[in-house]
mmCIF file of C-alpha atoms (C1' of nucleotides) in Angstrom:
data_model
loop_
_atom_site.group_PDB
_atom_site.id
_atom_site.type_symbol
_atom_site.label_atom_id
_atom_site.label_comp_id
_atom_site.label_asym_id
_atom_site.label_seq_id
_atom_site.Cartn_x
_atom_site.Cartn_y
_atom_site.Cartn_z
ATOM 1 C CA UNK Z 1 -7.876 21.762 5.080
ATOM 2 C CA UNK Z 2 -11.163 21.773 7.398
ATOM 3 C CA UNK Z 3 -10.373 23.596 11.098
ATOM 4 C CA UNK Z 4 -9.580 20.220 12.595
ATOM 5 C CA UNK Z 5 -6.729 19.433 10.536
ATOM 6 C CA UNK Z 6 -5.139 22.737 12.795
ATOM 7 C CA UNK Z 7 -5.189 21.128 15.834
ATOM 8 C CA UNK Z 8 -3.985 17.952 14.695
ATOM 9 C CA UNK Z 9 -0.878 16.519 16.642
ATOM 10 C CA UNK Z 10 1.706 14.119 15.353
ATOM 11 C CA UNK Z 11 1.667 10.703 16.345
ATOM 12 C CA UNK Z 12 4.697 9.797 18.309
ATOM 13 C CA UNK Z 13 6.625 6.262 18.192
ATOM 14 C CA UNK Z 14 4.591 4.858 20.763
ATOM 15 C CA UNK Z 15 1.373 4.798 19.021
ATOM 16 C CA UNK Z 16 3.419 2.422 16.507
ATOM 17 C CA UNK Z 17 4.222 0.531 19.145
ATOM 18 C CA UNK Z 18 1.958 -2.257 19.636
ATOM 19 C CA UNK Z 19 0.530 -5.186 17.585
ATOM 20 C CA UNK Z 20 -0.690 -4.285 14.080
ATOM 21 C CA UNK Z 21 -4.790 -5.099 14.828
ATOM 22 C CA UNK Z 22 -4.870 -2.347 17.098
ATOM 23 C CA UNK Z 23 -2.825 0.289 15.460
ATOM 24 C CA UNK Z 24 -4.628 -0.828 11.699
ATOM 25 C CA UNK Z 25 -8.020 0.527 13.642
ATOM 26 C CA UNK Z 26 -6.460 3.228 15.277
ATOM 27 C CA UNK Z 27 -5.248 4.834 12.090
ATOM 28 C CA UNK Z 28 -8.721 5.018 10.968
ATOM 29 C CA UNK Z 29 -9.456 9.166 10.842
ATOM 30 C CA UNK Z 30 -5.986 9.667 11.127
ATOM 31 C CA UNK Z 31 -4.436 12.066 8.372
ATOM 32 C CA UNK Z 32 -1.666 10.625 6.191
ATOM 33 C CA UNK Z 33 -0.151 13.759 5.059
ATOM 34 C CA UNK Z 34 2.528 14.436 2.641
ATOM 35 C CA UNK Z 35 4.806 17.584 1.705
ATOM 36 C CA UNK Z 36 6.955 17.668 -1.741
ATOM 37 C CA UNK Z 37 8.381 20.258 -3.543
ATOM 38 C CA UNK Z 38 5.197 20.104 -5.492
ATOM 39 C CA UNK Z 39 3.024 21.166 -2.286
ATOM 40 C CA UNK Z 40 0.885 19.460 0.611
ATOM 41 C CA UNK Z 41 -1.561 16.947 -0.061
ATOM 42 C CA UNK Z 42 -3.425 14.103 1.992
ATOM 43 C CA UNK Z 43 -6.159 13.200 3.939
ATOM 44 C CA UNK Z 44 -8.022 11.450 6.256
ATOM 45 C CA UNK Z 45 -7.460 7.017 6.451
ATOM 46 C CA UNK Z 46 -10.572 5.140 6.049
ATOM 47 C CA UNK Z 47 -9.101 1.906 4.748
ATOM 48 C CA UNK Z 48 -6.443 -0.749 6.018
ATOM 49 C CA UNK Z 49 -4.895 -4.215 6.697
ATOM 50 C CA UNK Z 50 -2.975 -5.723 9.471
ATOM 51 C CA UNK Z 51 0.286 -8.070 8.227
ATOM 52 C CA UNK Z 52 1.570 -10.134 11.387
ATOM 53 C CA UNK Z 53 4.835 -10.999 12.458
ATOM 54 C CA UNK Z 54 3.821 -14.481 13.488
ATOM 55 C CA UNK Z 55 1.887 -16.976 11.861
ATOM 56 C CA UNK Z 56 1.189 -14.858 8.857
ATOM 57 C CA UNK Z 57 2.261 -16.091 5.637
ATOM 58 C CA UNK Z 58 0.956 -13.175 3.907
ATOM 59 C CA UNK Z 59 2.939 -11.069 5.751
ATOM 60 C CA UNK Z 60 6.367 -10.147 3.758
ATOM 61 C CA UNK Z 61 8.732 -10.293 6.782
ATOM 62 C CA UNK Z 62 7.137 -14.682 7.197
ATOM 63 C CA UNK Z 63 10.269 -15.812 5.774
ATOM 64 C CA UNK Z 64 13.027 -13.783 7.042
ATOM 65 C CA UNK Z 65 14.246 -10.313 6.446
ATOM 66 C CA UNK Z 66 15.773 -9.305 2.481
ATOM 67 C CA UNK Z 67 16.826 -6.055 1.401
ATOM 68 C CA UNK Z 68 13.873 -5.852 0.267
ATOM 69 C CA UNK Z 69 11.515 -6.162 3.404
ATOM 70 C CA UNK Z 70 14.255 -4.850 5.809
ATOM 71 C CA UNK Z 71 12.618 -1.591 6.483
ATOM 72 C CA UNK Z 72 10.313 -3.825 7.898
ATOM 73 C CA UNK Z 73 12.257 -5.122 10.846
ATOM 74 C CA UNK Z 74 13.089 -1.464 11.757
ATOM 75 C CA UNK Z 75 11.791 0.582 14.919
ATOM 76 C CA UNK Z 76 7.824 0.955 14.945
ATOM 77 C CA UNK Z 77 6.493 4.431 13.120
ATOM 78 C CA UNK Z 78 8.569 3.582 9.745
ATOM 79 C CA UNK Z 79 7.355 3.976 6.497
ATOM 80 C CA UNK Z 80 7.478 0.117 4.741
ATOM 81 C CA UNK Z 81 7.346 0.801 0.788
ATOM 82 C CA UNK Z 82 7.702 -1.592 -1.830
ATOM 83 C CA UNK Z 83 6.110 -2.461 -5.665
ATOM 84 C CA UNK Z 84 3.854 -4.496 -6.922
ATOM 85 C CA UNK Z 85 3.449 -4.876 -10.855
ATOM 86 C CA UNK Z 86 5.445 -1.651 -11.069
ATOM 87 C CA UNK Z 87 3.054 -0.158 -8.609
ATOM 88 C CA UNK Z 88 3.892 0.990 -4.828
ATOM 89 C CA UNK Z 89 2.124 0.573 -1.373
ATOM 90 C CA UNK Z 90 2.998 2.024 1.371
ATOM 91 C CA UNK Z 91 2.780 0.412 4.982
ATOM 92 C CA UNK Z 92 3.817 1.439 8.583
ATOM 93 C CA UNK Z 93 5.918 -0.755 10.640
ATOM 94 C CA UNK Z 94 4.407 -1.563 13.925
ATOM 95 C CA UNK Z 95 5.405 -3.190 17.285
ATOM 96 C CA UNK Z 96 8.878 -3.418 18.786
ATOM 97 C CA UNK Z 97 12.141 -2.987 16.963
ATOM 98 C CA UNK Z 98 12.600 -6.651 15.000
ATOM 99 C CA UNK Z 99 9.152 -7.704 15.137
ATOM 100 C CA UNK Z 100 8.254 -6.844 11.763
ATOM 101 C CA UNK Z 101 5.107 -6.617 11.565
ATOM 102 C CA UNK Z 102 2.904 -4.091 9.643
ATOM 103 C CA UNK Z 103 -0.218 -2.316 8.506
ATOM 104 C CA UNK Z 104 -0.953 -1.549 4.916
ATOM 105 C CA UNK Z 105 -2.662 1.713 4.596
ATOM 106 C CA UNK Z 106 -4.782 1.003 1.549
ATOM 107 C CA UNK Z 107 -7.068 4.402 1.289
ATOM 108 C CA UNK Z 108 -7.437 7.747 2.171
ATOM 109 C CA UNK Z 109 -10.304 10.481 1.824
ATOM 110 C CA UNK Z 110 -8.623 13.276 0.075
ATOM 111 C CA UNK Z 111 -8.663 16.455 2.108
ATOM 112 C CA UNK Z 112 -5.396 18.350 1.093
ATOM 113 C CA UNK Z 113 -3.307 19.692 -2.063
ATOM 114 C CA UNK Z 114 -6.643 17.857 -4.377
ATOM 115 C CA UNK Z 115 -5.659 19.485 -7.349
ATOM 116 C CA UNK Z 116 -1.901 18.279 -6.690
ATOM 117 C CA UNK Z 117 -3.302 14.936 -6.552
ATOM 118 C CA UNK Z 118 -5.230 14.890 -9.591
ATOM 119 C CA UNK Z 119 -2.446 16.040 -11.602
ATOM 120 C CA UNK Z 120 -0.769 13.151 -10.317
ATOM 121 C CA UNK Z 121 -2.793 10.724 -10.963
ATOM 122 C CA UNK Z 122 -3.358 12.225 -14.027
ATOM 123 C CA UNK Z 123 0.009 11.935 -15.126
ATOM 124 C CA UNK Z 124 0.013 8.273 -15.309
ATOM 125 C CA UNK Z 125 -3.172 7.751 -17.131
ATOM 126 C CA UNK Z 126 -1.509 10.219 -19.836
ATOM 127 C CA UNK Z 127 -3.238 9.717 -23.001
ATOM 128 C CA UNK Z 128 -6.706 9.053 -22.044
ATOM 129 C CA UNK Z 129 -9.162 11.589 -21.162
ATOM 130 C CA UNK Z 130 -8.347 14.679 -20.282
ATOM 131 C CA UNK Z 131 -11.095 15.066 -17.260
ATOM 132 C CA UNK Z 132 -9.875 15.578 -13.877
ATOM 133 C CA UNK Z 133 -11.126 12.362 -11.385
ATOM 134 C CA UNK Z 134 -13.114 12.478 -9.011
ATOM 135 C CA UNK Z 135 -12.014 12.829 -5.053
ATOM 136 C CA UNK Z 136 -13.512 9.691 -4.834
ATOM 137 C CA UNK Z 137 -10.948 7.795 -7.528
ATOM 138 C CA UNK Z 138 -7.737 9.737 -6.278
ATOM 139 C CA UNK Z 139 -6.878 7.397 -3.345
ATOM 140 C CA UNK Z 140 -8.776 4.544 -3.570
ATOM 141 C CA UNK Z 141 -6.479 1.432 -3.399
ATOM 142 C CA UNK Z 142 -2.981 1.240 -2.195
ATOM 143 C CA UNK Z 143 -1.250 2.122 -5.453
ATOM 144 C CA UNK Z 144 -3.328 4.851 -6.064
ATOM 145 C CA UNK Z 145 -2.872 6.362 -2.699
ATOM 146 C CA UNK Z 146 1.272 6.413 -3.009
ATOM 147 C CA UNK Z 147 0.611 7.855 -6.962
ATOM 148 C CA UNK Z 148 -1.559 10.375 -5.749
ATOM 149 C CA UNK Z 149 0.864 11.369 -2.589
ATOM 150 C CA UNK Z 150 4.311 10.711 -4.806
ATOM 151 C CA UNK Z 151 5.271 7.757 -2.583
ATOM 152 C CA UNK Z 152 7.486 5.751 -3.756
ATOM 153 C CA UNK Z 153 11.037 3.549 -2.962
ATOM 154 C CA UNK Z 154 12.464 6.949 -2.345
ATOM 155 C CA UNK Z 155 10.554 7.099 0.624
ATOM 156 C CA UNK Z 156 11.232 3.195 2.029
ATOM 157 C CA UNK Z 157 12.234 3.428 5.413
ATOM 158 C CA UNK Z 158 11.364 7.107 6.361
ATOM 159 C CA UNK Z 159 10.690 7.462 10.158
ATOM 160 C CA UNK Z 160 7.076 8.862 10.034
ATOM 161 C CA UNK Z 161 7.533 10.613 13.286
ATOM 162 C CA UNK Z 162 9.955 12.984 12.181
ATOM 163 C CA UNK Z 163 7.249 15.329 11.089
ATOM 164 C CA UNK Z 164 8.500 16.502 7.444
ATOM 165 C CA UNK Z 165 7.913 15.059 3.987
ATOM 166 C CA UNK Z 166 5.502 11.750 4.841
ATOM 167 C CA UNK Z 167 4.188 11.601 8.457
ATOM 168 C CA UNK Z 168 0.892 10.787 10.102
ATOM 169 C CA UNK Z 169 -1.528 13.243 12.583
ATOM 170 C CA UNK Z 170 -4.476 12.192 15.080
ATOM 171 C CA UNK Z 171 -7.229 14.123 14.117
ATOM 172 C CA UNK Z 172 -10.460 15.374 16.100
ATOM 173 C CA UNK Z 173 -12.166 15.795 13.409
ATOM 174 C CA UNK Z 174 -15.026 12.829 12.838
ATOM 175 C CA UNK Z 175 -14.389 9.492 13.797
ATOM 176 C CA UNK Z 176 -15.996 6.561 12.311
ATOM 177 C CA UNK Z 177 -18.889 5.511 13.948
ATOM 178 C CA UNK Z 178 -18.592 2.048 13.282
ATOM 179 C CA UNK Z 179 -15.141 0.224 11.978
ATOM 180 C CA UNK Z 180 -16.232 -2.515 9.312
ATOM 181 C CA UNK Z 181 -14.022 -5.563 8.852
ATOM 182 C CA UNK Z 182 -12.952 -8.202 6.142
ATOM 183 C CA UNK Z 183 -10.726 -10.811 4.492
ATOM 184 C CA UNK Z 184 -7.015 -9.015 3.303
ATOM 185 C CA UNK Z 185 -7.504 -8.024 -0.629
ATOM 186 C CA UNK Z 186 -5.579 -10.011 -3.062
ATOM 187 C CA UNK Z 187 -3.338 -11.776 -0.726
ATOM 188 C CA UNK Z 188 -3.307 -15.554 -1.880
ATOM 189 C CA UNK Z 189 -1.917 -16.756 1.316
ATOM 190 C CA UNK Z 190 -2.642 -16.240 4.752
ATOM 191 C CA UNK Z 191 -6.020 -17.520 4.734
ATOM 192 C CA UNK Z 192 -9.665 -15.891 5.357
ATOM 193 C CA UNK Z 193 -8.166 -14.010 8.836
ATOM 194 C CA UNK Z 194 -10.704 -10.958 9.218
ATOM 195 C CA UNK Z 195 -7.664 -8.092 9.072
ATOM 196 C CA UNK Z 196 -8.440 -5.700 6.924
ATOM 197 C CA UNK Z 197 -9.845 -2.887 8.162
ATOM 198 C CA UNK Z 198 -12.507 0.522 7.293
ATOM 199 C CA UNK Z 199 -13.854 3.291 7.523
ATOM 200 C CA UNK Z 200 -18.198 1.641 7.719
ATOM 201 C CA UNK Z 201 -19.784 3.801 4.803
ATOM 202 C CA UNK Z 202 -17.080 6.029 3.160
ATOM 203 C CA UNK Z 203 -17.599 6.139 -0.387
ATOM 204 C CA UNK Z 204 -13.578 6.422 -0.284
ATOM 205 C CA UNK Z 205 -12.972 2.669 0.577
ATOM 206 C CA UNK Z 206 -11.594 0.961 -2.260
ATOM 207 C CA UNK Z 207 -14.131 -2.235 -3.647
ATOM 208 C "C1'" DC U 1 21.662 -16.838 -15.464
ATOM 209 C "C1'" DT U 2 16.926 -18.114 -15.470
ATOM 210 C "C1'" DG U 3 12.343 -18.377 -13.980
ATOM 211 C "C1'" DA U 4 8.602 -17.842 -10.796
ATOM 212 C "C1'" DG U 5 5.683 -14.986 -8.253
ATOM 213 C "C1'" DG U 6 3.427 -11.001 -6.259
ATOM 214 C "C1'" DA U 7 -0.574 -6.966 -0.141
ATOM 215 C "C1'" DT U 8 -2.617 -4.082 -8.167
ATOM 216 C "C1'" DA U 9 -5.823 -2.048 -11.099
ATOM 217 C "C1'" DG U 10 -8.000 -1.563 -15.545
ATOM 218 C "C1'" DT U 11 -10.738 -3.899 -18.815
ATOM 219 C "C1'" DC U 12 -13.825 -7.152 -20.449
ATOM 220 C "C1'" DT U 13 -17.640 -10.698 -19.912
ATOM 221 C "C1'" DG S 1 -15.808 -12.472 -11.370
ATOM 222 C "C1'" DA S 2 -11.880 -13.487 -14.595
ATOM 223 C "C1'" DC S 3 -7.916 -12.133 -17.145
ATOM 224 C "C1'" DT S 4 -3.449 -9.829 -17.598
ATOM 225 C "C1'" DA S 5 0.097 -6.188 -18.428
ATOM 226 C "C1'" DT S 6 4.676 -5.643 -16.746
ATOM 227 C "C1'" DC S 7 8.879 -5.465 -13.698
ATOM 228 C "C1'" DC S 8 11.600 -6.123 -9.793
ATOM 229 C "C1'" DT S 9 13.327 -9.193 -6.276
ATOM 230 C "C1'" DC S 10 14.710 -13.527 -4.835
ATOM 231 C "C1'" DA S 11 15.720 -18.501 -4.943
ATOM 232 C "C1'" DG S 12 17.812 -22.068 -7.215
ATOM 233 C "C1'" DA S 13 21.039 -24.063 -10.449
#
DNA sequence: CTGAGGATAGTCT
DNA sequence: GACTATCCTCAGA
């Protein structure tokens, strides 16, 4: 962990607390960090999308809450995690209580527990080669992210603010000097709206 | 009970 | 850029 990673603070409720846009950007250079039995591992987020609560079609909460979703409509600063072609994402709920709104955190540069996160990732692709990836290929895409961090349904619902297991830090470490933005990935309705958010540069953007 | 669909990623052209 | 494996949830009958 580099020396800023020391100083880094928690982020309380309230930065969850307010539409999606703003926290999606706000998360960039943020650490996503996450403890197992296995060890620490995480790193810094350089890549993600805002889902609204109105007017969104793309946005899972659009028509009405399902046990599936409902972690969703839960207080802002909980983890949102569901599956996709037998493969998870992982999203934090954002605004008030209800709202259900929600940003997808789609990459991370890997900073922590590497070699934890390779064996991971490695697990799945069991059978193929036996060299370890790259840093660049550990989190790069939202499935790969919650592989490499072990995040899956178990962790649906988990207030990130509590600190232990799955939470998220501000960092003052670097900051990115300029925030590029795009169409959503793969979502096939909600239009062209420019939410998706990253990290201008990082090699550890996924695309 | 059945079928459609999905915020993916790996592979091929 | 296109194709698709593969599986769980949900809507509809």
């Amino acid at each position: 962990m580099p020396p800023g990673c020391m100083r880094s603070a928690l982020l309380p409720r309230e930065f969850y607390d307010r539409d999606p846009v703003r926290v999606a950007r706000a998360l960039l250079g943020c650490l996503l960090l996450r403890r197992a039995r296995a060890g620490l591992a995480g790193g810094r987020i350089v890549e993600t999308e805002a889902y609204l609560a109105d007017g969104d079609p793309a946005c899972h909460a659009s028509r009405g809450r399902t046990r599936k979703n409902a972690s969703m409509f839960g207080r802002p600063g909980t983890a949102y995690v569901y599956a996709i072609h037998s493969r998870w994402c992982f999203n934090v709920v954002t605004e008030p209580e209800g709202r259900a709104s929600a940003v997808l955190v789609r990459a991370i540069e890997p900073l922590a527990g590497l070699p934890l996160m390779q064996a991971r990732r490695a697990a799945r692709q069991a059978g193929r080669d036996d060299a370890a990836l790259p840093a660049r290929d550990l989190a790069r895409g939202p499935a790969r992210l919650c592989e490499a961090l072990a995040i899956d349904r178990r962790l649906d619902g988990w207030d990130l603010t509590r600190g232990t297991r799955l939470w998220i830090s501000a960092d003052d470490g670097p900051r990115p000097a300029a925030i590029a933005t795009s169409a959503r990935i793969g979502v096939t309705s909600g239009g062209e709206l420019p939410l998706r958010f990253y990290w201008a540069g990082s090699p550890f953007v996924s695309r």
